[in-house]
Each structure stands twice: as C-alpha cells, then as structure tokens.
Amino acid sequence: MWAVQYHRCGGPEVLRVEDVPAPRLREGQVLVRTLASAVSRIDVMYRRGRLPHGLFPKQTGFDAVGQVVDSRTEAIVPGTWVAVVLGLEPLRSRGTTVELLAVEPSRCGLFPHGYTPRVEDCALVLGGLTALRALRDGVRIRPGERMLVVGAGGPVGLAAIQMARACGAGVDAVAGRAALHSCLTLGAAEAWDHRGTEMSELRASQRYDALVVAAGKPSEWLPAVRRGGRAAITDGGAWPGSIPTALRTGVRSVPVAAGHGSEELTWLARRIARGDLVPVVGRRYGPDGVARAHAELGAGGTCGARIIDHRQTRIL
Ligand SMILES: NC(=O)c1ccc[n+]([C@@H]2O[C@H](COP(=O)([O-])OP(=O)(O)OC[C@H]3O[C@@H](n4cnc5c(N)ncnc54)[C@H](OP(=O)(O)O)[C@@H]3O)[C@@H](O)[C@H]2O)c1
C-alpha cells in the first residue's frame, strides 16, 4: 500500500510517498481504507521533531475519513464509514495519510448507516472535534450569549462559528481576509481582518461573554471578554502566558485539546451526515502534494482545511 512518511525530522521535503506493507490487524482493531485526511499543525510539529513518536519511518496525518474493510472487534462491522482522530501517540509511528490504517474503535466515530462521506467531510473531523471541546467544555456556550472567535478562518474556527450558532449564541469572527466571506456565510454577525486597524479597539472592548482563541496571542484577546466571562485557548502552549491577563481581567480561561473520543466523533459524524455542519476546504492535494500542503500551512490566506484526497494517488 502507499503511505506518506519520513525517515528523519526536518522541513516539508522529508515527506515521501512510499510503498509499505499493509498494517497487520491486531485483536480489537479495525482496518480502514482511507478516503481523505487533513493537514494540521500537529502534523507539522511531529515532522519538526517537537512531538515524540515511535521508531522511524514515521507516517504523517492525524485524522481521516474512510471505510472499515476488515474488523477484529464486534464494535464496528466491515462496510461502516468512520471518522478517525489518532490522538498523540508518543510510542507509535502510524499516521492517517496512508492507504490502509489499523486503528482502535475508541478512535473512530461512526457515520450513520446509508451515508457515504465525501472527501470534504474530512475538513470537519479534527477541527470539529477541537471546536466541540472548546464550546462544550471550554467556554460552555449558552443560548443568547455573544462569542468571539479569533483565528476563525481555519478548520477549528469555522466549525466553532457553526456550533455556536447552532447553540443559539451570537458570534463575531476575526480571521484572515481570505476567510471573511466564509465566516459571514456560516453565521458570524461580523467578521474582521486580523490585520485591520480596528483590532486594538475590539481587543479592549469587554463586549463578549465567551472567547475562542484559535490564533494570535491569547493575552491580547482576553480583554475583549467581560469580567466573569470564559475563554478557550486551542494552542495549549500559548495558554500559560495568558494566565496573568486572565487573572487581571477576571476571565476564566482554559486550554482545550481535541482528544479522540469515539462518542464525540460519532456526534460529529451524525451532524456532518445531516448537513448541520458545512465543511470548508481551502485547498485539496493528492498524497504527492503533502509536502506542499505542509509548506503552505501557516503561510497566510487560510480559508478552511487543507485536505489530502487519497483517491488522487498516481504512484505504485
Ligand atoms: N489542541 C488540539 O488538539 C488542537 C487540534 C487542532 C488544532 N489545534 C490548534 O488550534 C489552532 C487553530 O487550528 P486551525 O487548524 O484552525 O488553524 P489554521 O488553519 O492555521 O487557521 C488559523 C486562522 O487564524 C488566522 N490568523 C493567523 N494569525 C492570526 C492572528 N494573529 N490573529 C487572528 N487570526 C489569525 C489565519 O488567517 P491567515 O491564514 O489569513 O493569516 C486563519 O484564518 C492552532 O493553534 C492549532 O494548533 C489544536
């Protein structure tokens, strides 16, 4: 089978599409023929050597959508379509940008029977899970509240806008220029360019009940929240530096991680299938374009997810 993997840490050029043996299915696992995966900052951190993993070669990719083709568990039968998030795996080398993935049911969400996922649905898997955690566990959003999403143009932010609207909250967004239209289409009342001149006024506004920070410096944005309000920070590494500002402004601020809960993934898969959540794909690549996707991540102009379409393999 094909797999995108690397034999040493480094820049995007270390990523290669290679022919590898299919994974051996262990008791309790399912074998998934993948349809698509996404490129996230976690993949970049692994590739740069900032996150521990098992022996090289290390495969890339953290989430996927695909169909179960073999099963050694009663939990999931062959033929089921699943959404997968691996979670951090310091002792393993597997990734999701591969043809076949052996994975535990605890890391799979089930699409409803009769729904065949599309490649673009993968835009909502890791980003959707992170947004769910940010809204449900982080800020505990309630109907009628007003929320600001900073870094709203990526997969996390665009999912957060939609989930907050579905909860009956009002949402404003701060994103790059390329994503402003999508933010408004998906339900933001107002959307600002993060490079705009009105940012200092917005940051100090104390206007919001809740805040999700998916980009930028959390400490700069906490004063946009009223005293007693809540904030969720999706970059755990940026959270400690914001604690003094959270204490000064009286905002309850917490870091959130996507995790990989199967119940949450199934919740997400159901909403994707029902069309309650709209996937936004900024750019599609084939497996031989993963290095390009890594290089382009964080380079600006983001509007939705960078998706790897696994049907586009030209090798082997
Ligand atoms: N903890 C977890 O489990 C987990 C899982 C997934 C993601 N995350 C984190 O969540 C964050 C968002 O992920 P993502 O995949 O949605 O990110 P992304 O695709 O990189 O999107 C980031 C968005 O923020 C905008 N932006 C960049 N700099 C900004 C600034 N200074 N102020 C406001 N907006 C800015 C970008 O616009 P331009 O591109 O136009 O500049 C883009 O719209 C990342 O920090 C990621 O590491 C965490």
CSV table of C-alpha atoms and ligand atoms in Angstrom, one decimal:
chain,number,residue,atom,x,y,z
A,1,MET,CA,0.0,0.0,0.0
A,2,TRP,CA,1.1,3.7,-0.2
A,3,ALA,CA,1.9,5.8,2.8
A,4,VAL,CA,3.2,9.3,3.3
A,5,GLN,CA,6.1,9.1,5.7
A,6,TYR,CA,9.5,10.4,6.7
A,7,HIS,CA,12.8,8.9,7.9
A,8,ARG,CA,14.1,12.0,9.8
A,9,CYS,CA,12.7,15.2,11.2
A,10,GLY,CA,13.1,18.3,9.1
A,11,GLY,CA,11.4,20.6,6.6
A,12,PRO,CA,8.4,19.5,4.3
A,13,GLU,CA,10.9,18.0,1.9
A,14,VAL,CA,11.4,15.0,4.2
A,15,LEU,CA,7.9,13.8,3.4
A,16,ARG,CA,7.7,11.0,0.8
A,17,VAL,CA,5.0,8.8,-0.7
A,18,GLU,CA,6.4,5.2,-0.3
A,19,ASP,CA,5.3,1.7,-0.9
A,20,VAL,CA,5.0,-0.1,2.5
A,21,PRO,CA,3.5,-3.4,3.8
A,22,ALA,CA,-0.2,-3.2,4.8
A,23,PRO,CA,-0.6,-3.0,8.6
A,24,ARG,CA,-1.2,-6.3,10.5
A,25,LEU,CA,-4.6,-6.1,12.1
A,26,ARG,CA,-4.4,-6.8,15.9
A,27,GLU,CA,-7.2,-8.1,18.1
A,28,GLY,CA,-9.6,-5.3,18.9
A,29,GLN,CA,-8.7,-3.2,15.8
A,30,VAL,CA,-10.4,-2.3,12.5
A,31,LEU,CA,-8.8,-1.9,9.1
A,32,VAL,CA,-9.8,1.4,7.4
A,33,ARG,CA,-9.4,2.1,3.7
A,34,THR,CA,-9.0,5.9,3.9
A,35,LEU,CA,-10.7,8.4,1.6
A,36,ALA,CA,-9.1,11.6,2.9
A,37,SER,CA,-7.0,13.1,5.6
A,38,ALA,CA,-6.2,16.7,6.6
A,39,VAL,CA,-3.0,18.6,7.3
A,40,SER,CA,-2.8,20.2,10.7
A,41,ARG,CA,-0.3,21.9,12.9
A,42,ILE,CA,0.1,18.7,14.9
A,43,ASP,CA,1.5,17.0,11.7
A,44,VAL,CA,4.0,19.9,11.3
A,45,MET,CA,5.0,19.6,15.0
A,46,TYR,CA,5.7,15.9,14.6
A,47,ARG,CA,7.6,16.4,11.4
A,48,ARG,CA,9.8,19.1,13.0
A,49,GLY,CA,10.6,16.8,15.9
A,50,ARG,CA,8.6,18.8,18.5
A,51,LEU,CA,6.4,15.8,19.5
A,52,PRO,CA,7.7,12.4,20.5
A,53,HIS,CA,6.8,9.3,18.4
A,54,GLY,CA,7.8,5.7,17.8
A,55,LEU,CA,10.6,4.5,15.5
A,56,PHE,CA,11.2,6.0,12.1
A,57,PRO,CA,9.8,5.8,9.5
A,58,LYS,CA,7.0,8.0,10.9
A,59,GLN,CA,3.8,8.3,8.9
A,60,THR,CA,2.1,11.6,8.7
A,61,GLY,CA,-1.6,12.6,9.3
A,62,PHE,CA,-3.7,12.9,12.4
A,63,ASP,CA,-7.3,12.5,11.2
A,64,ALA,CA,-9.1,10.7,8.4
A,65,VAL,CA,-12.4,9.6,6.9
A,66,GLY,CA,-12.6,6.1,5.5
A,67,GLN,CA,-14.5,2.8,5.3
A,68,VAL,CA,-13.8,-0.2,7.5
A,69,VAL,CA,-12.8,-3.2,5.3
A,70,ASP,CA,-11.8,-5.7,8.0
A,71,SER,CA,-12.6,-5.9,11.7
A,72,ARG,CA,-11.3,-7.9,14.7
A,73,THR,CA,-13.8,-6.4,17.1
A,74,GLU,CA,-17.6,-6.6,17.5
A,75,ALA,CA,-17.7,-2.9,18.0
A,76,ILE,CA,-17.5,-2.0,14.2
A,77,VAL,CA,-18.5,-4.2,11.3
A,78,PRO,CA,-16.9,-4.0,7.8
A,79,GLY,CA,-18.6,-1.6,5.5
A,80,THR,CA,-19.0,1.1,8.2
A,81,TRP,CA,-17.8,4.6,7.3
A,82,VAL,CA,-15.8,6.2,10.1
A,83,ALA,CA,-14.1,9.5,11.1
A,84,VAL,CA,-10.8,8.9,12.8
A,85,VAL,CA,-8.6,11.0,15.1
A,86,LEU,CA,-5.4,9.3,16.4
A,87,GLY,CA,-4.6,11.5,19.3
A,88,LEU,CA,-1.0,12.0,20.4
A,89,GLU,CA,0.9,8.7,20.3
A,90,PRO,CA,4.4,9.1,21.7
A,91,LEU,CA,5.3,5.4,21.2
A,92,ARG,CA,3.8,4.8,17.8
A,93,SER,CA,4.7,5.8,14.2
A,94,ARG,CA,1.4,5.4,12.5
A,95,GLY,CA,-0.3,8.3,10.6
A,96,THR,CA,-3.6,8.7,8.7
A,97,THR,CA,-2.3,9.8,5.2
A,98,VAL,CA,-2.0,6.1,4.2
A,99,GLU,CA,-4.0,3.8,2.1
A,100,LEU,CA,-4.9,1.4,4.9
A,101,LEU,CA,-5.0,2.2,8.6
A,102,ALA,CA,-5.3,-0.2,11.5
A,103,VAL,CA,-7.0,1.6,14.4
A,104,GLU,CA,-8.9,1.1,17.6
A,105,PRO,CA,-12.7,1.7,17.7
A,106,SER,CA,-12.1,4.1,20.6
A,107,ARG,CA,-10.6,6.5,18.0
A,108,CYS,CA,-13.4,6.1,15.4
A,109,GLY,CA,-16.7,7.9,15.1
A,110,LEU,CA,-19.4,6.2,13.1
A,111,PHE,CA,-21.2,7.8,10.2
A,112,PRO,CA,-24.9,6.8,10.1
A,113,HIS,CA,-25.9,3.8,8.1
A,114,GLY,CA,-26.6,4.8,4.5
A,115,TYR,CA,-24.4,7.9,4.5
A,116,THR,CA,-21.3,7.8,2.2
A,117,PRO,CA,-18.9,10.6,3.3
A,118,ARG,CA,-17.4,12.9,0.8
A,119,VAL,CA,-13.7,13.9,0.7
A,120,GLU,CA,-14.5,17.4,2.0
A,121,ASP,CA,-16.2,16.0,5.1
A,122,CYS,CA,-12.7,15.4,6.5
A,123,ALA,CA,-12.4,19.2,6.9
A,124,LEU,CA,-14.7,18.9,9.9
A,125,VAL,CA,-13.0,16.0,11.7
A,126,LEU,CA,-10.1,17.3,13.8
A,127,GLY,CA,-11.2,20.9,13.6
A,128,GLY,CA,-14.8,20.0,14.5
A,129,LEU,CA,-13.6,17.9,17.5
A,130,THR,CA,-11.4,20.8,18.7
A,131,ALA,CA,-14.3,23.3,18.3
A,132,LEU,CA,-16.7,20.9,20.1
A,133,ARG,CA,-14.3,20.7,23.1
A,134,ALA,CA,-13.8,24.5,23.0
A,135,LEU,CA,-17.5,25.3,23.1
A,136,ARG,CA,-18.8,22.5,25.3
A,137,ASP,CA,-16.0,22.0,27.8
A,138,GLY,CA,-14.1,25.3,27.4
A,139,VAL,CA,-16.5,28.2,27.3
A,140,ARG,CA,-19.7,26.2,27.9
A,141,ILE,CA,-21.6,28.4,25.5
A,142,ARG,CA,-25.3,29.1,26.2
A,143,PRO,CA,-28.1,30.4,24.0
A,144,GLY,CA,-28.3,34.2,23.7
A,145,GLU,CA,-24.6,34.7,24.6
A,146,ARG,CA,-22.2,36.6,22.5
A,147,MET,CA,-19.0,34.9,21.5
A,148,LEU,CA,-15.9,36.0,19.6
A,149,VAL,CA,-13.8,33.5,17.6
A,150,VAL,CA,-10.2,34.7,16.9
A,151,GLY,CA,-8.4,32.7,14.2
A,152,ALA,CA,-11.8,31.9,12.7
A,153,GLY,CA,-10.7,31.1,9.1
A,154,GLY,CA,-9.2,27.7,9.8
A,155,PRO,CA,-11.0,24.4,10.4
A,156,VAL,CA,-11.3,24.9,14.2
A,157,GLY,CA,-12.7,28.5,13.9
A,158,LEU,CA,-15.1,27.8,11.0
A,159,ALA,CA,-16.5,24.8,13.0
A,160,ALA,CA,-16.7,26.9,16.2
A,161,ILE,CA,-18.8,29.5,14.4
A,162,GLN,CA,-21.3,26.9,13.2
A,163,MET,CA,-21.6,25.1,16.5
A,164,ALA,CA,-22.1,28.4,18.4
A,165,ARG,CA,-24.8,29.4,16.1
A,166,ALA,CA,-26.5,26.0,16.4
A,167,CYS,CA,-26.5,26.6,20.2
A,168,GLY,CA,-28.3,29.9,19.8
A,169,ALA,CA,-25.3,32.1,20.5
A,170,GLY,CA,-24.3,35.2,18.5
A,171,VAL,CA,-20.8,35.0,17.0
A,172,ASP,CA,-18.3,37.5,15.7
A,173,ALA,CA,-15.1,36.4,13.9
A,174,VAL,CA,-11.5,37.6,13.5
A,175,ALA,CA,-9.8,35.9,10.6
A,176,GLY,CA,-7.5,36.5,7.6
A,177,ARG,CA,-9.0,38.4,4.7
A,178,ALA,CA,-9.4,35.2,2.6
A,179,ALA,CA,-11.9,33.7,5.1
A,180,LEU,CA,-14.1,36.7,6.0
A,181,HIS,CA,-16.8,35.9,3.5
A,182,SER,CA,-17.0,32.2,4.7
A,183,CYS,CA,-17.2,33.4,8.3
A,184,LEU,CA,-20.2,35.6,7.5
A,185,THR,CA,-21.9,32.9,5.3
A,186,LEU,CA,-21.6,30.3,8.1
A,187,GLY,CA,-23.3,32.6,10.6
A,188,ALA,CA,-20.9,35.2,12.0
A,189,ALA,CA,-22.7,38.6,12.5
A,190,GLU,CA,-19.5,40.5,11.9
A,191,ALA,CA,-16.1,39.4,10.6
A,192,TRP,CA,-12.9,41.4,10.8
A,193,ASP,CA,-9.5,41.0,9.2
A,194,HIS,CA,-6.9,40.3,11.9
A,195,ARG,CA,-4.5,42.7,10.2
A,196,GLY,CA,-7.2,45.6,10.3
A,197,THR,CA,-6.9,48.9,12.2
A,198,GLU,CA,-9.9,48.3,14.4
A,199,MET,CA,-8.2,45.4,16.3
A,200,SER,CA,-7.0,47.4,19.3
A,201,GLU,CA,-10.5,48.7,20.0
A,202,LEU,CA,-12.0,45.2,19.6
A,203,ARG,CA,-9.4,43.7,21.9
A,204,ALA,CA,-10.2,46.1,24.7
A,205,SER,CA,-14.0,46.0,24.2
A,206,GLN,CA,-15.1,43.7,27.1
A,207,ARG,CA,-18.0,43.0,24.8
A,208,TYR,CA,-18.2,39.2,24.8
A,209,ASP,CA,-19.4,36.5,27.2
A,210,ALA,CA,-17.1,33.9,25.6
A,211,LEU,CA,-14.0,33.8,23.5
A,212,VAL,CA,-12.3,31.1,21.5
A,213,VAL,CA,-8.7,31.8,20.6
A,214,ALA,CA,-7.5,29.6,17.7
A,215,ALA,CA,-4.7,32.0,16.5
A,216,GLY,CA,-2.9,35.1,17.7
A,217,LYS,CA,-1.8,35.8,21.3
A,218,PRO,CA,-4.5,34.9,23.9
A,219,SER,CA,-3.3,37.6,26.3
A,220,GLU,CA,-4.1,40.3,23.7
A,221,TRP,CA,-7.7,39.0,23.3
A,222,LEU,CA,-8.8,38.3,26.9
A,223,PRO,CA,-9.7,41.9,27.5
A,224,ALA,CA,-12.4,41.6,24.7
A,225,VAL,CA,-14.3,39.5,27.3
A,226,ARG,CA,-16.5,40.9,30.1
A,227,ARG,CA,-15.4,40.2,33.7
A,228,GLY,CA,-16.7,36.8,34.6
A,229,GLY,CA,-16.7,35.6,31.0
A,230,ARG,CA,-15.0,32.5,29.7
A,231,ALA,CA,-12.2,31.8,27.2
A,232,ALA,CA,-10.9,28.6,25.5
A,233,ILE,CA,-7.4,28.5,24.1
A,234,THR,CA,-6.8,25.9,21.4
A,235,ASP,CA,-3.0,26.2,21.4
A,236,GLY,CA,-2.1,24.7,24.8
A,237,GLY,CA,1.4,26.1,24.6
A,238,ALA,CA,0.1,29.6,24.4
A,239,TRP,CA,-2.2,29.3,27.4
A,240,PRO,CA,0.3,29.6,30.4
A,241,GLY,CA,1.5,33.0,29.1
A,242,SER,CA,-2.1,34.3,29.2
A,243,ILE,CA,-2.8,33.4,32.9
A,244,PRO,CA,-1.7,36.8,34.4
A,245,THR,CA,-4.1,38.6,31.9
A,246,ALA,CA,-6.9,36.2,32.7
A,247,LEU,CA,-6.5,36.9,36.5
A,248,ARG,CA,-6.3,40.7,35.9
A,249,THR,CA,-9.4,40.7,33.6
A,250,GLY,CA,-11.4,38.2,35.6
A,251,VAL,CA,-11.9,35.9,32.7
A,252,ARG,CA,-11.9,32.1,33.3
A,253,SER,CA,-9.5,30.9,30.6
A,254,VAL,CA,-8.8,27.2,29.9
A,255,PRO,CA,-6.7,25.3,27.3
A,256,VAL,CA,-8.6,22.8,25.2
A,257,ALA,CA,-7.4,19.8,23.2
A,258,ALA,CA,-9.3,17.8,20.6
A,259,GLY,CA,-8.8,14.4,22.2
A,260,HIS,CA,-10.0,11.5,20.2
A,261,GLY,CA,-13.2,10.4,21.9
A,262,SER,CA,-15.3,8.0,19.8
A,263,GLU,CA,-18.6,9.3,21.2
A,264,GLU,CA,-17.7,12.9,20.3
A,265,LEU,CA,-16.6,11.7,16.8
A,266,THR,CA,-19.9,9.9,16.3
A,267,TRP,CA,-21.7,13.0,17.4
A,268,LEU,CA,-19.8,15.0,14.8
A,269,ALA,CA,-20.2,12.3,12.1
A,270,ARG,CA,-24.0,12.4,12.6
A,271,ARG,CA,-24.1,16.2,12.2
A,272,ILE,CA,-21.9,16.1,9.1
A,273,ALA,CA,-24.2,13.5,7.6
A,274,ARG,CA,-27.3,15.6,8.4
A,275,GLY,CA,-25.7,18.7,6.8
A,276,ASP,CA,-25.9,20.6,10.1
A,277,LEU,CA,-22.2,21.4,9.7
A,278,VAL,CA,-20.8,22.6,6.4
A,279,PRO,CA,-17.2,21.6,5.6
A,280,VAL,CA,-14.9,24.3,4.1
A,281,VAL,CA,-11.9,23.1,2.0
A,282,GLY,CA,-9.4,25.8,1.3
A,283,ARG,CA,-7.2,23.6,-0.9
A,284,ARG,CA,-7.0,19.9,-2.0
A,285,TYR,CA,-3.9,18.0,-2.7
A,286,GLY,CA,-3.1,14.4,-3.7
A,287,PRO,CA,-0.8,12.3,-1.4
A,288,ASP,CA,2.2,13.5,-3.5
A,289,GLY,CA,1.3,17.1,-2.6
A,290,VAL,CA,1.5,16.6,1.2
A,291,ALA,CA,4.9,18.4,1.4
A,292,ARG,CA,3.4,21.4,-0.4
A,293,ALA,CA,0.4,21.4,2.0
A,294,HIS,CA,2.8,21.4,5.0
A,295,ALA,CA,4.8,24.3,3.4
A,296,GLU,CA,1.7,26.3,2.8
A,297,LEU,CA,0.2,25.8,6.3
A,298,GLY,CA,0.6,29.0,8.3
A,299,ALA,CA,1.7,31.0,5.3
A,300,GLY,CA,-1.5,33.1,5.3
A,301,GLY,CA,-4.5,33.2,3.1
A,302,THR,CA,-6.3,30.4,5.0
A,303,CYS,CA,-9.9,29.6,4.3
A,304,GLY,CA,-10.8,26.2,5.7
A,305,ALA,CA,-8.9,22.9,5.7
A,306,ARG,CA,-6.0,21.6,3.6
A,307,ILE,CA,-7.3,18.2,2.6
A,308,ILE,CA,-5.4,15.3,1.1
A,309,ASP,CA,-7.7,13.4,-1.4
A,310,HIS,CA,-6.5,9.8,-1.2
A,311,ARG,CA,-8.2,8.9,-4.5
A,312,GLN,CA,-5.5,11.0,-6.2
A,313,THR,CA,-2.7,8.6,-5.9
A,314,ARG,CA,-0.7,8.3,-9.1
A,315,ILE,CA,2.1,6.1,-7.8
A,316,LEU,CA,2.5,2.4,-7.4
B,1,LIG,N1,-5.2,21.0,20.9
B,1,LIG,C1,-5.6,20.3,19.8
B,1,LIG,O1,-6.0,19.2,19.9
B,1,LIG,C2,-5.7,21.0,18.5
B,1,LIG,C3,-6.3,20.4,17.4
B,1,LIG,C4,-6.4,21.1,16.2
B,1,LIG,C5,-5.9,22.4,16.2
B,1,LIG,N2,-5.4,23.0,17.3
B,1,LIG,C6,-4.9,24.4,17.3
B,1,LIG,O2,-6.0,25.2,17.0
B,1,LIG,C7,-5.5,26.4,16.3
B,1,LIG,C8,-6.3,26.6,15.0
B,1,LIG,O3,-6.2,25.5,14.2
B,1,LIG,P1,-6.6,25.6,12.7
B,1,LIG,O4,-6.2,24.3,12.1
B,1,LIG,O5,-8.0,26.0,12.6
B,1,LIG,O6,-5.6,26.7,12.2
B,1,LIG,P2,-5.3,27.4,10.8
B,1,LIG,O7,-5.8,26.6,9.7
B,1,LIG,O8,-3.8,27.8,10.8
B,1,LIG,O9,-6.1,28.8,10.8
B,1,LIG,C9,-5.8,29.8,11.6
B,1,LIG,C10,-6.6,31.1,11.2
B,1,LIG,O10,-6.2,32.2,12.0
B,1,LIG,C11,-5.9,33.3,11.2
B,1,LIG,N3,-4.8,34.0,11.9
B,1,LIG,C12,-3.5,33.9,11.7
B,1,LIG,N4,-2.8,34.8,12.6
B,1,LIG,C13,-3.8,35.4,13.3
B,1,LIG,C14,-3.8,36.4,14.3
B,1,LIG,N5,-2.7,36.9,14.7
B,1,LIG,N6,-5.0,36.8,14.7
B,1,LIG,C15,-6.2,36.3,14.3
B,1,LIG,N7,-6.2,35.4,13.3
B,1,LIG,C16,-5.1,34.9,12.8
B,1,LIG,C17,-5.5,32.7,9.9
B,1,LIG,O11,-5.6,33.6,8.8
B,1,LIG,P3,-4.5,33.8,7.7
B,1,LIG,O12,-4.1,32.4,7.2
B,1,LIG,O13,-5.2,34.5,6.6
B,1,LIG,O14,-3.4,34.5,8.3
B,1,LIG,C18,-6.5,31.6,9.8
B,1,LIG,O15,-7.8,32.1,9.4
B,1,LIG,C19,-4.0,26.1,16.0
B,1,LIG,O16,-3.2,26.8,17.1
B,1,LIG,C20,-3.8,24.6,16.2
B,1,LIG,O17,-2.5,24.3,16.7
B,1,LIG,C21,-5.3,22.3,18.4
